[in-house]
Amino acid sequence: MTRKEASMPRARHVRRAAAVAAVAVAVLASVTSASASPRGTSGVSPARAGVSRAGQAAGSPARAFAVLARWVPVPYRNAQLSVPGSWLVESQQQLWCAFPRSGMIFAGVEPRFPRAAGCGLDARLAWIVPAGHIPRGIGHRRPTAVIHGIRVYRVPSGKGSMVYLVPELGVRVGARGPSARRVLATLTRSPLSVVLGHGSAGRVPGRWTWRRFGGVLFAVPRSWSLQRADQWATCGTGLVPDTLLLIHATRPPLVLPCPATIPTASADQAQPGLTVVSGKYAAESVGQTFLHRCREQHSLRICLSSVTGEGGSFSGVLIFSVSRGHHDAATYFLLGLSGSGTAARTVLGSITTDPR
């Protein structure tokens, strides 16, 4: 591994709450073993998830909780809402109860904390959860509103809250507090829904460049820098922003002292980039399961990771395996889901068999 690679920026991640204590001077409740990198678990159920409680103490960095003026997207499956960047993102991977705070959004889990955690919900709150029961024939009814071309139907909710059923995206979205209407007005399709949408991904732009690695051929923006390594040594999502990282894993993955970050919307925001892992220790390095959602593309078999579509730190990256058959050694891709998702869709659609 080169010196540049050894010092490359670390991606965002959610770590054990005990690690966060060293950064945020935290008071901790029971914690989950949520992964610090894609080598970790494929998700923790809400019943098993721990709750991290971080209180501001003397000497703690107040700027870590500063209100950010810029709003950023928070996706879950096919849907996406935008919220202030300082809002906490609550998900199956980790529930946080930090103070001070300016708001929170729940992605994939209902907006509540386990009773034993002693945490309360913020006055500024939003959520994206599975739709649950969708009434038959609802598509023939007049929608409550159409947001960015998406038909939504208001459903009963608690006092001060607004909740929409979104059959087209398979979710319910809700919000309460002073920003509720503004948050719900940001509803749109997530980059994941664009990347995995039906139809052709279109032509690769002429300004892109083609790369060969791991027995496959693919295209990426020419502006991305190129780095190479022979060992997995990344944190968080495994991506380096605006970079194509090629890892020929001839050595076991390196266990790093990954820095902890508070899971705000800004910290979880997706970044453009691609990491491709092949070699003897590729599967061990990536550490995900690829048991479903497979498809054939250009004589290759592409299978999505089981964490696909989860909220939180996994929401900004699409992890998938590429192989020539069911039993061949796979090459693994970790693709950033930034922006609208069109660039990532082009990368995915360009993957083909290396003719050499």
mmCIF file of C-alpha atoms in Angstrom:
data_model
loop_
_atom_site.group_PDB
_atom_site.id
_atom_site.type_symbol
_atom_site.label_atom_id
_atom_site.label_comp_id
_atom_site.label_asym_id
_atom_site.label_seq_id
_atom_site.Cartn_x
_atom_site.Cartn_y
_atom_site.Cartn_z
ATOM 1 C CA MET A 1 0.000 0.000 0.000
ATOM 2 C CA THR A 2 1.391 3.389 -0.959
ATOM 3 C CA ARG A 3 1.901 6.280 1.422
ATOM 4 C CA LYS A 4 -0.929 8.126 -0.287
ATOM 5 C CA GLU A 5 -3.278 5.206 0.235
ATOM 6 C CA ALA A 6 -2.242 4.774 3.863
ATOM 7 C CA SER A 7 -3.247 8.374 4.586
ATOM 8 C CA MET A 8 -6.331 8.541 2.420
ATOM 9 C CA PRO A 9 -9.460 10.184 3.881
ATOM 10 C CA ARG A 10 -11.622 7.954 6.026
ATOM 11 C CA ALA A 11 -15.256 7.574 5.051
ATOM 12 C CA ARG A 12 -18.101 8.140 7.495
ATOM 13 C CA HIS A 13 -19.244 5.329 9.741
ATOM 14 C CA VAL A 14 -21.202 4.372 12.845
ATOM 15 C CA ARG A 15 -19.137 2.723 15.553
ATOM 16 C CA ARG A 16 -19.732 1.299 18.983
ATOM 17 C CA ALA A 17 -20.924 3.974 21.373
ATOM 18 C CA ALA A 18 -17.880 3.318 23.561
ATOM 19 C CA ALA A 19 -15.682 4.631 20.759
ATOM 20 C CA VAL A 20 -17.846 7.708 20.438
ATOM 21 C CA ALA A 21 -17.248 8.528 24.086
ATOM 22 C CA ALA A 22 -13.639 9.374 23.318
ATOM 23 C CA VAL A 23 -14.775 11.846 20.677
ATOM 24 C CA ALA A 24 -17.960 13.397 22.068
ATOM 25 C CA VAL A 25 -17.492 12.817 25.830
ATOM 26 C CA ALA A 26 -20.619 10.664 25.961
ATOM 27 C CA VAL A 27 -22.866 9.136 28.584
ATOM 28 C CA LEU A 28 -23.647 5.694 27.185
ATOM 29 C CA ALA A 29 -26.481 3.247 27.344
ATOM 30 C CA SER A 30 -26.371 -0.308 25.987
ATOM 31 C CA VAL A 31 -24.737 -0.427 22.577
ATOM 32 C CA THR A 32 -24.891 -2.358 19.365
ATOM 33 C CA SER A 33 -22.022 -3.934 17.492
ATOM 34 C CA ALA A 34 -22.923 -1.923 14.402
ATOM 35 C CA SER A 35 -20.218 -2.171 11.790
ATOM 36 C CA ALA A 36 -17.442 0.364 11.395
ATOM 37 C CA SER A 37 -16.948 -0.680 7.801
ATOM 38 C CA PRO A 38 -18.619 -2.775 5.128
ATOM 39 C CA ARG A 39 -16.936 -5.802 6.700
ATOM 40 C CA GLY A 40 -19.416 -5.654 9.572
ATOM 41 C CA THR A 41 -22.863 -7.079 10.061
ATOM 42 C CA SER A 42 -25.580 -6.783 7.482
ATOM 43 C CA GLY A 43 -27.824 -4.822 9.812
ATOM 44 C CA VAL A 44 -29.175 -4.947 13.362
ATOM 45 C CA SER A 45 -32.875 -5.255 14.081
ATOM 46 C CA PRO A 46 -34.507 -2.485 16.131
ATOM 47 C CA ALA A 47 -35.050 -4.926 18.996
ATOM 48 C CA ARG A 48 -31.335 -5.670 19.166
ATOM 49 C CA ALA A 49 -30.047 -2.217 18.331
ATOM 50 C CA GLY A 50 -28.410 -0.292 21.144
ATOM 51 C CA VAL A 51 -29.058 3.343 21.936
ATOM 52 C CA SER A 52 -26.142 5.740 22.216
ATOM 53 C CA ARG A 53 -26.683 8.711 24.467
ATOM 54 C CA ALA A 54 -24.280 11.615 24.085
ATOM 55 C CA GLY A 55 -24.472 14.597 26.427
ATOM 56 C CA GLN A 56 -22.468 17.794 25.975
ATOM 57 C CA ALA A 57 -19.819 18.056 28.668
ATOM 58 C CA ALA A 58 -17.143 20.550 29.547
ATOM 59 C CA GLY A 59 -14.526 20.639 26.836
ATOM 60 C CA SER A 60 -16.619 18.739 24.248
ATOM 61 C CA PRO A 61 -16.602 20.198 20.731
ATOM 62 C CA ALA A 62 -19.817 22.228 20.500
ATOM 63 C CA ARG A 63 -19.301 22.613 16.768
ATOM 64 C CA ALA A 64 -20.009 18.892 16.402
ATOM 65 C CA PHE A 65 -23.637 19.772 17.136
ATOM 66 C CA ALA A 66 -23.730 23.123 15.313
ATOM 67 C CA VAL A 67 -26.767 23.781 13.190
ATOM 68 C CA LEU A 68 -25.887 23.566 9.503
ATOM 69 C CA ALA A 69 -27.790 25.885 7.191
ATOM 70 C CA ARG A 70 -27.511 23.485 4.248
ATOM 71 C CA TRP A 71 -30.115 20.768 3.901
ATOM 72 C CA VAL A 72 -28.981 17.338 2.733
ATOM 73 C CA PRO A 73 -30.827 14.239 1.446
ATOM 74 C CA VAL A 74 -31.557 11.209 3.637
ATOM 75 C CA PRO A 75 -32.612 8.174 1.566
ATOM 76 C CA TYR A 76 -34.356 4.968 2.490
ATOM 77 C CA ARG A 77 -35.068 2.366 -0.190
ATOM 78 C CA ASN A 78 -36.784 4.148 -3.092
ATOM 79 C CA ALA A 79 -37.611 7.380 -1.253
ATOM 80 C CA GLN A 80 -35.698 10.374 0.013
ATOM 81 C CA LEU A 81 -36.341 13.391 2.233
ATOM 82 C CA SER A 82 -34.025 16.327 2.822
ATOM 83 C CA VAL A 83 -33.397 17.798 6.280
ATOM 84 C CA PRO A 84 -30.911 20.188 7.889
ATOM 85 C CA GLY A 85 -27.462 18.625 7.891
ATOM 86 C CA SER A 86 -27.216 18.723 11.688
ATOM 87 C CA TRP A 87 -30.212 16.421 12.238
ATOM 88 C CA LEU A 88 -29.428 12.998 13.673
ATOM 89 C CA VAL A 89 -30.121 10.004 11.431
ATOM 90 C CA GLU A 90 -31.705 7.135 13.353
ATOM 91 C CA SER A 91 -31.636 3.692 11.720
ATOM 92 C CA GLN A 92 -31.454 -0.028 12.385
ATOM 93 C CA GLN A 93 -27.683 0.249 12.653
ATOM 94 C CA GLN A 94 -27.659 2.714 15.518
ATOM 95 C CA LEU A 95 -30.084 4.793 17.557
ATOM 96 C CA TRP A 96 -28.669 7.975 19.033
ATOM 97 C CA CYS A 97 -29.918 10.228 21.792
ATOM 98 C CA ALA A 98 -27.554 13.193 21.707
ATOM 99 C CA PHE A 99 -27.784 16.652 23.249
ATOM 100 C CA PRO A 100 -27.935 19.390 22.185
ATOM 101 C CA ARG A 101 -29.652 18.548 18.912
ATOM 102 C CA SER A 102 -31.647 20.367 16.290
ATOM 103 C CA GLY A 103 -33.801 17.504 14.997
ATOM 104 C CA MET A 104 -33.793 13.859 13.955
ATOM 105 C CA ILE A 105 -34.964 11.691 11.070
ATOM 106 C CA PHE A 106 -35.733 7.971 11.348
ATOM 107 C CA ALA A 107 -34.851 5.929 8.248
ATOM 108 C CA GLY A 108 -36.370 2.453 8.111
ATOM 109 C CA VAL A 109 -37.474 2.337 11.759
ATOM 110 C CA GLU A 110 -40.528 3.813 13.454
ATOM 111 C CA PRO A 111 -39.913 7.126 15.258
ATOM 112 C CA ARG A 112 -39.529 5.865 18.790
ATOM 113 C CA PHE A 113 -36.854 4.739 21.248
ATOM 114 C CA PRO A 114 -36.929 1.661 23.490
ATOM 115 C CA ARG A 115 -38.595 2.612 26.780
ATOM 116 C CA ALA A 116 -35.560 1.554 28.822
ATOM 117 C CA ALA A 117 -33.300 3.966 26.943
ATOM 118 C CA GLY A 118 -34.757 7.009 28.658
ATOM 119 C CA CYS A 119 -34.631 9.021 25.407
ATOM 120 C CA GLY A 120 -37.296 11.324 24.056
ATOM 121 C CA LEU A 121 -38.116 12.386 20.512
ATOM 122 C CA ASP A 122 -37.097 15.803 19.307
ATOM 123 C CA ALA A 123 -39.682 18.493 18.576
ATOM 124 C CA ARG A 124 -38.342 18.581 15.014
ATOM 125 C CA LEU A 125 -38.828 15.112 13.628
ATOM 126 C CA ALA A 126 -39.204 13.246 10.331
ATOM 127 C CA TRP A 127 -39.321 9.628 9.221
ATOM 128 C CA ILE A 128 -39.331 7.300 6.200
ATOM 129 C CA VAL A 129 -40.585 3.783 6.914
ATOM 130 C CA PRO A 130 -42.000 0.861 4.921
ATOM 131 C CA ALA A 131 -45.524 1.568 3.668
ATOM 132 C CA GLY A 132 -47.144 -1.371 5.409
ATOM 133 C CA HIS A 133 -50.674 -2.122 4.204
ATOM 134 C CA ILE A 134 -51.559 -0.300 0.965
ATOM 135 C CA PRO A 135 -55.337 -0.185 0.359
ATOM 136 C CA ARG A 136 -56.439 -1.873 -2.854
ATOM 137 C CA GLY A 137 -57.270 0.561 -5.633
ATOM 138 C CA ILE A 138 -55.659 3.540 -3.950
ATOM 139 C CA GLY A 139 -54.046 4.479 -7.256
ATOM 140 C CA HIS A 140 -57.501 5.337 -8.598
ATOM 141 C CA ARG A 141 -58.192 7.809 -5.824
ATOM 142 C CA ARG A 142 -57.402 11.487 -5.983
ATOM 143 C CA PRO A 143 -54.106 12.101 -4.157
ATOM 144 C CA THR A 144 -53.774 14.590 -1.346
ATOM 145 C CA ALA A 145 -50.861 16.150 -3.191
ATOM 146 C CA VAL A 146 -48.333 15.519 -5.926
ATOM 147 C CA ILE A 147 -44.758 16.170 -4.813
ATOM 148 C CA HIS A 148 -42.126 16.173 -7.548
ATOM 149 C CA GLY A 149 -44.424 14.061 -9.677
ATOM 150 C CA ILE A 150 -45.090 11.564 -6.865
ATOM 151 C CA ARG A 151 -48.686 11.033 -5.705
ATOM 152 C CA VAL A 152 -49.097 11.055 -1.919
ATOM 153 C CA TYR A 153 -52.093 10.304 0.289
ATOM 154 C CA ARG A 154 -52.483 11.771 3.749
ATOM 155 C CA VAL A 155 -53.266 9.246 6.480
ATOM 156 C CA PRO A 156 -54.306 9.717 10.130
ATOM 157 C CA SER A 157 -51.472 10.738 12.430
ATOM 158 C CA GLY A 158 -50.737 12.031 15.881
ATOM 159 C CA LYS A 159 -51.360 15.582 16.985
ATOM 160 C CA GLY A 160 -49.041 18.025 15.265
ATOM 161 C CA SER A 161 -47.813 15.451 12.726
ATOM 162 C CA MET A 162 -48.322 15.018 8.993
ATOM 163 C CA VAL A 163 -48.055 11.542 7.449
ATOM 164 C CA TYR A 164 -48.281 10.582 3.784
ATOM 165 C CA LEU A 165 -48.643 7.133 2.274
ATOM 166 C CA VAL A 166 -46.554 6.912 -0.899
ATOM 167 C CA PRO A 167 -47.637 3.724 -2.739
ATOM 168 C CA GLU A 168 -45.446 4.466 -5.743
ATOM 169 C CA LEU A 169 -42.302 4.302 -3.608
ATOM 170 C CA GLY A 170 -43.536 1.735 -1.073
ATOM 171 C CA VAL A 171 -43.065 3.974 1.975
ATOM 172 C CA ARG A 172 -44.780 6.200 4.500
ATOM 173 C CA VAL A 173 -43.221 9.568 5.199
ATOM 174 C CA GLY A 174 -44.029 11.815 8.106
ATOM 175 C CA ALA A 175 -42.857 14.884 9.939
ATOM 176 C CA ARG A 176 -43.754 17.128 12.838
ATOM 177 C CA GLY A 177 -42.568 20.446 14.203
ATOM 178 C CA PRO A 178 -41.928 23.841 12.624
ATOM 179 C CA SER A 179 -40.228 22.346 9.541
ATOM 180 C CA ALA A 180 -42.711 19.523 8.894
ATOM 181 C CA ARG A 181 -44.285 20.880 5.715
ATOM 182 C CA ARG A 182 -40.954 21.988 4.330
ATOM 183 C CA VAL A 183 -39.400 18.561 4.960
ATOM 184 C CA LEU A 184 -42.262 16.673 3.313
ATOM 185 C CA ALA A 185 -42.101 19.022 0.320
ATOM 186 C CA THR A 186 -38.595 17.633 -0.415
ATOM 187 C CA LEU A 187 -39.886 14.102 -1.080
ATOM 188 C CA THR A 188 -38.314 12.594 -4.178
ATOM 189 C CA ARG A 189 -36.928 9.352 -5.531
ATOM 190 C CA SER A 190 -33.721 8.120 -3.950
ATOM 191 C CA PRO A 191 -30.546 7.617 -6.022
ATOM 192 C CA LEU A 192 -30.929 3.877 -5.364
ATOM 193 C CA SER A 193 -34.276 3.812 -7.181
ATOM 194 C CA VAL A 194 -32.634 5.537 -10.153
ATOM 195 C CA VAL A 195 -29.625 3.214 -10.213
ATOM 196 C CA LEU A 196 -31.788 0.074 -10.075
ATOM 197 C CA GLY A 197 -34.512 1.390 -12.356
ATOM 198 C CA HIS A 198 -35.649 -0.546 -15.395
ATOM 199 C CA GLY A 199 -34.385 0.145 -18.880
ATOM 200 C CA SER A 200 -31.025 0.927 -20.394
ATOM 201 C CA ALA A 201 -28.516 3.004 -18.467
ATOM 202 C CA GLY A 202 -27.644 4.848 -21.666
ATOM 203 C CA ARG A 203 -24.319 5.466 -23.331
ATOM 204 C CA VAL A 204 -21.134 6.052 -21.400
ATOM 205 C CA PRO A 205 -20.128 9.740 -21.770
ATOM 206 C CA GLY A 206 -17.142 10.366 -24.007
ATOM 207 C CA ARG A 207 -15.299 12.146 -21.181
ATOM 208 C CA TRP A 208 -15.316 8.977 -19.057
ATOM 209 C CA THR A 209 -12.529 6.415 -19.011
ATOM 210 C CA TRP A 210 -12.621 2.598 -19.145
ATOM 211 C CA ARG A 211 -10.833 0.428 -16.577
ATOM 212 C CA ARG A 212 -9.986 -3.263 -16.415
ATOM 213 C CA PHE A 213 -9.819 -4.938 -13.031
ATOM 214 C CA GLY A 214 -10.863 -8.208 -11.431
ATOM 215 C CA GLY A 215 -11.751 -9.795 -14.753
ATOM 216 C CA VAL A 216 -14.318 -7.136 -15.662
ATOM 217 C CA LEU A 217 -14.426 -3.934 -17.695
ATOM 218 C CA PHE A 218 -16.202 -0.793 -16.488
ATOM 219 C CA ALA A 219 -16.287 2.970 -16.970
ATOM 220 C CA VAL A 220 -15.889 5.833 -14.486
ATOM 221 C CA PRO A 221 -15.627 9.635 -14.751
ATOM 222 C CA ARG A 222 -12.179 10.686 -15.969
ATOM 223 C CA SER A 223 -12.020 13.295 -13.197
ATOM 224 C CA TRP A 224 -11.828 10.618 -10.486
ATOM 225 C CA SER A 225 -8.337 9.981 -9.165
ATOM 226 C CA LEU A 226 -6.960 6.434 -9.271
ATOM 227 C CA GLN A 227 -5.517 4.635 -6.247
ATOM 228 C CA ARG A 228 -4.359 1.041 -5.893
ATOM 229 C CA ALA A 229 -3.799 -1.179 -2.871
ATOM 230 C CA ASP A 230 -3.143 -4.823 -2.039
ATOM 231 C CA GLN A 231 -5.054 -4.817 1.244
ATOM 232 C CA TRP A 232 -8.421 -3.576 2.508
ATOM 233 C CA ALA A 233 -7.631 -0.610 4.745
ATOM 234 C CA THR A 234 -10.667 1.669 4.652
ATOM 235 C CA CYS A 235 -13.266 2.779 7.154
ATOM 236 C CA GLY A 236 -16.949 3.531 6.884
ATOM 237 C CA THR A 237 -18.488 2.955 3.487
ATOM 238 C CA GLY A 238 -15.129 1.926 2.036
ATOM 239 C CA LEU A 239 -15.186 4.825 -0.437
ATOM 240 C CA VAL A 240 -12.752 7.667 -0.992
ATOM 241 C CA PRO A 241 -14.626 10.673 -2.467
ATOM 242 C CA ASP A 242 -14.105 11.268 -6.203
ATOM 243 C CA THR A 243 -11.730 8.309 -6.348
ATOM 244 C CA LEU A 244 -11.532 4.924 -8.023
ATOM 245 C CA LEU A 245 -9.827 2.655 -5.488
ATOM 246 C CA LEU A 246 -8.709 -0.729 -6.848
ATOM 247 C CA ILE A 247 -7.824 -3.273 -4.153
ATOM 248 C CA HIS A 248 -6.227 -6.562 -5.211
ATOM 249 C CA ALA A 249 -6.571 -8.170 -1.798
ATOM 250 C CA THR A 250 -3.549 -10.457 -1.551
ATOM 251 C CA ARG A 251 -3.418 -9.922 2.220
ATOM 252 C CA PRO A 252 -6.108 -10.174 4.932
ATOM 253 C CA PRO A 253 -8.017 -6.942 5.666
ATOM 254 C CA LEU A 254 -6.263 -4.521 7.981
ATOM 255 C CA VAL A 255 -8.101 -3.682 11.197
ATOM 256 C CA LEU A 256 -7.914 0.082 11.651
ATOM 257 C CA PRO A 257 -8.638 2.403 14.595
ATOM 258 C CA CYS A 258 -11.422 4.083 12.627
ATOM 259 C CA PRO A 259 -12.477 7.505 13.960
ATOM 260 C CA ALA A 260 -16.043 7.752 15.174
ATOM 261 C CA THR A 261 -18.471 10.355 13.876
ATOM 262 C CA ILE A 262 -21.873 11.435 15.115
ATOM 263 C CA PRO A 263 -24.472 10.125 12.629
ATOM 264 C CA THR A 264 -25.871 13.395 11.342
ATOM 265 C CA ALA A 265 -27.460 13.831 7.939
ATOM 266 C CA SER A 266 -24.319 15.611 6.724
ATOM 267 C CA ALA A 267 -22.046 12.838 8.018
ATOM 268 C CA ASP A 268 -24.103 10.153 6.261
ATOM 269 C CA GLN A 269 -24.437 12.040 2.992
ATOM 270 C CA ALA A 270 -23.385 9.964 -0.018
ATOM 271 C CA GLN A 271 -20.188 10.765 -1.899
ATOM 272 C CA PRO A 272 -19.244 9.973 -5.504
ATOM 273 C CA GLY A 273 -16.622 7.264 -5.887
ATOM 274 C CA LEU A 274 -16.010 3.582 -6.472
ATOM 275 C CA THR A 275 -14.014 0.915 -4.666
ATOM 276 C CA VAL A 276 -13.452 -2.412 -6.448
ATOM 277 C CA VAL A 277 -12.050 -5.396 -4.546
ATOM 278 C CA SER A 278 -10.723 -8.640 -6.025
ATOM 279 C CA GLY A 279 -8.235 -11.321 -5.034
ATOM 280 C CA LYS A 280 -7.831 -14.014 -2.407
ATOM 281 C CA TYR A 281 -9.172 -11.968 0.515
ATOM 282 C CA ALA A 282 -11.794 -9.962 -1.399
ATOM 283 C CA ALA A 283 -14.847 -11.634 0.153
ATOM 284 C CA GLU A 284 -13.387 -11.427 3.654
ATOM 285 C CA SER A 285 -12.544 -7.762 3.117
ATOM 286 C CA VAL A 286 -16.008 -6.715 1.987
ATOM 287 C CA GLY A 287 -17.734 -9.055 4.441
ATOM 288 C CA GLN A 288 -21.286 -8.814 3.135
ATOM 289 C CA THR A 289 -23.830 -11.432 2.083
ATOM 290 C CA PHE A 290 -25.130 -11.591 -1.480
ATOM 291 C CA LEU A 291 -27.949 -14.113 -1.313
ATOM 292 C CA HIS A 292 -30.669 -12.421 -3.314
ATOM 293 C CA ARG A 293 -31.559 -9.796 -5.905
ATOM 294 C CA CYS A 294 -29.268 -11.119 -8.612
ATOM 295 C CA ARG A 295 -29.456 -10.314 -12.301
ATOM 296 C CA GLU A 296 -27.611 -11.165 -15.501
ATOM 297 C CA GLN A 297 -25.753 -8.433 -17.350
ATOM 298 C CA HIS A 298 -23.395 -8.911 -20.307
ATOM 299 C CA SER A 299 -22.748 -12.573 -19.411
ATOM 300 C CA LEU A 300 -22.033 -11.565 -15.815
ATOM 301 C CA ARG A 301 -24.009 -12.283 -12.646
ATOM 302 C CA ILE A 302 -24.524 -9.220 -10.438
ATOM 303 C CA CYS A 303 -25.879 -9.726 -6.895
ATOM 304 C CA LEU A 304 -26.768 -6.968 -4.440
ATOM 305 C CA SER A 305 -25.678 -6.988 -0.815
ATOM 306 C CA SER A 306 -28.320 -7.735 1.800
ATOM 307 C CA VAL A 307 -27.867 -4.206 3.217
ATOM 308 C CA THR A 308 -29.118 -2.599 -0.009
ATOM 309 C CA GLY A 309 -31.595 0.181 0.722
ATOM 310 C CA GLU A 310 -31.013 0.374 4.464
ATOM 311 C CA GLY A 311 -30.975 3.779 6.058
ATOM 312 C CA GLY A 312 -28.063 5.275 7.931
ATOM 313 C CA SER A 313 -24.455 4.763 6.965
ATOM 314 C CA PHE A 314 -25.262 2.084 4.350
ATOM 315 C CA SER A 315 -27.677 4.336 2.465
ATOM 316 C CA GLY A 316 -24.955 6.151 0.533
ATOM 317 C CA VAL A 317 -23.299 3.148 -1.090
ATOM 318 C CA LEU A 318 -24.436 0.278 -3.314
ATOM 319 C CA ILE A 319 -22.476 -2.914 -2.577
ATOM 320 C CA PHE A 320 -22.655 -5.758 -5.100
ATOM 321 C CA SER A 321 -20.718 -8.764 -6.361
ATOM 322 C CA VAL A 322 -19.872 -9.488 -9.992
ATOM 323 C CA SER A 323 -18.998 -12.979 -11.241
ATOM 324 C CA ARG A 324 -19.152 -15.058 -14.420
ATOM 325 C CA GLY A 325 -21.269 -17.747 -12.795
ATOM 326 C CA HIS A 326 -22.710 -19.060 -9.545
ATOM 327 C CA HIS A 327 -19.457 -20.637 -8.406
ATOM 328 C CA ASP A 328 -16.787 -18.341 -9.810
ATOM 329 C CA ALA A 329 -14.743 -16.081 -7.562
ATOM 330 C CA ALA A 330 -16.403 -12.683 -7.420
ATOM 331 C CA THR A 331 -15.185 -9.136 -7.744
ATOM 332 C CA TYR A 332 -16.879 -6.709 -5.357
ATOM 333 C CA PHE A 333 -18.010 -3.148 -6.061
ATOM 334 C CA LEU A 334 -18.803 -0.382 -3.562
ATOM 335 C CA LEU A 335 -20.426 2.409 -5.544
ATOM 336 C CA GLY A 336 -21.306 5.853 -4.179
ATOM 337 C CA LEU A 337 -24.978 6.853 -4.547
ATOM 338 C CA SER A 338 -24.504 10.597 -4.684
ATOM 339 C CA GLY A 339 -26.558 13.220 -6.461
ATOM 340 C CA SER A 340 -29.504 11.992 -8.502
ATOM 341 C CA GLY A 341 -27.947 8.550 -9.014
ATOM 342 C CA THR A 342 -27.568 8.913 -12.787
ATOM 343 C CA ALA A 343 -23.764 8.731 -12.704
ATOM 344 C CA ALA A 344 -23.827 5.626 -10.497
ATOM 345 C CA ARG A 345 -26.409 4.092 -12.846
ATOM 346 C CA THR A 346 -24.023 4.630 -15.756
ATOM 347 C CA VAL A 347 -21.170 2.964 -13.860
ATOM 348 C CA LEU A 348 -23.344 -0.045 -13.013
ATOM 349 C CA GLY A 349 -24.656 -0.322 -16.549
ATOM 350 C CA SER A 350 -21.165 -0.204 -18.042
ATOM 351 C CA ILE A 351 -19.892 -3.327 -16.253
ATOM 352 C CA THR A 352 -19.162 -6.054 -18.760
ATOM 353 C CA THR A 353 -16.889 -9.036 -19.345
ATOM 354 C CA ASP A 354 -13.249 -8.174 -19.972
ATOM 355 C CA PRO A 355 -12.547 -9.585 -23.461
ATOM 356 C CA ARG A 356 -8.847 -10.024 -22.750
#
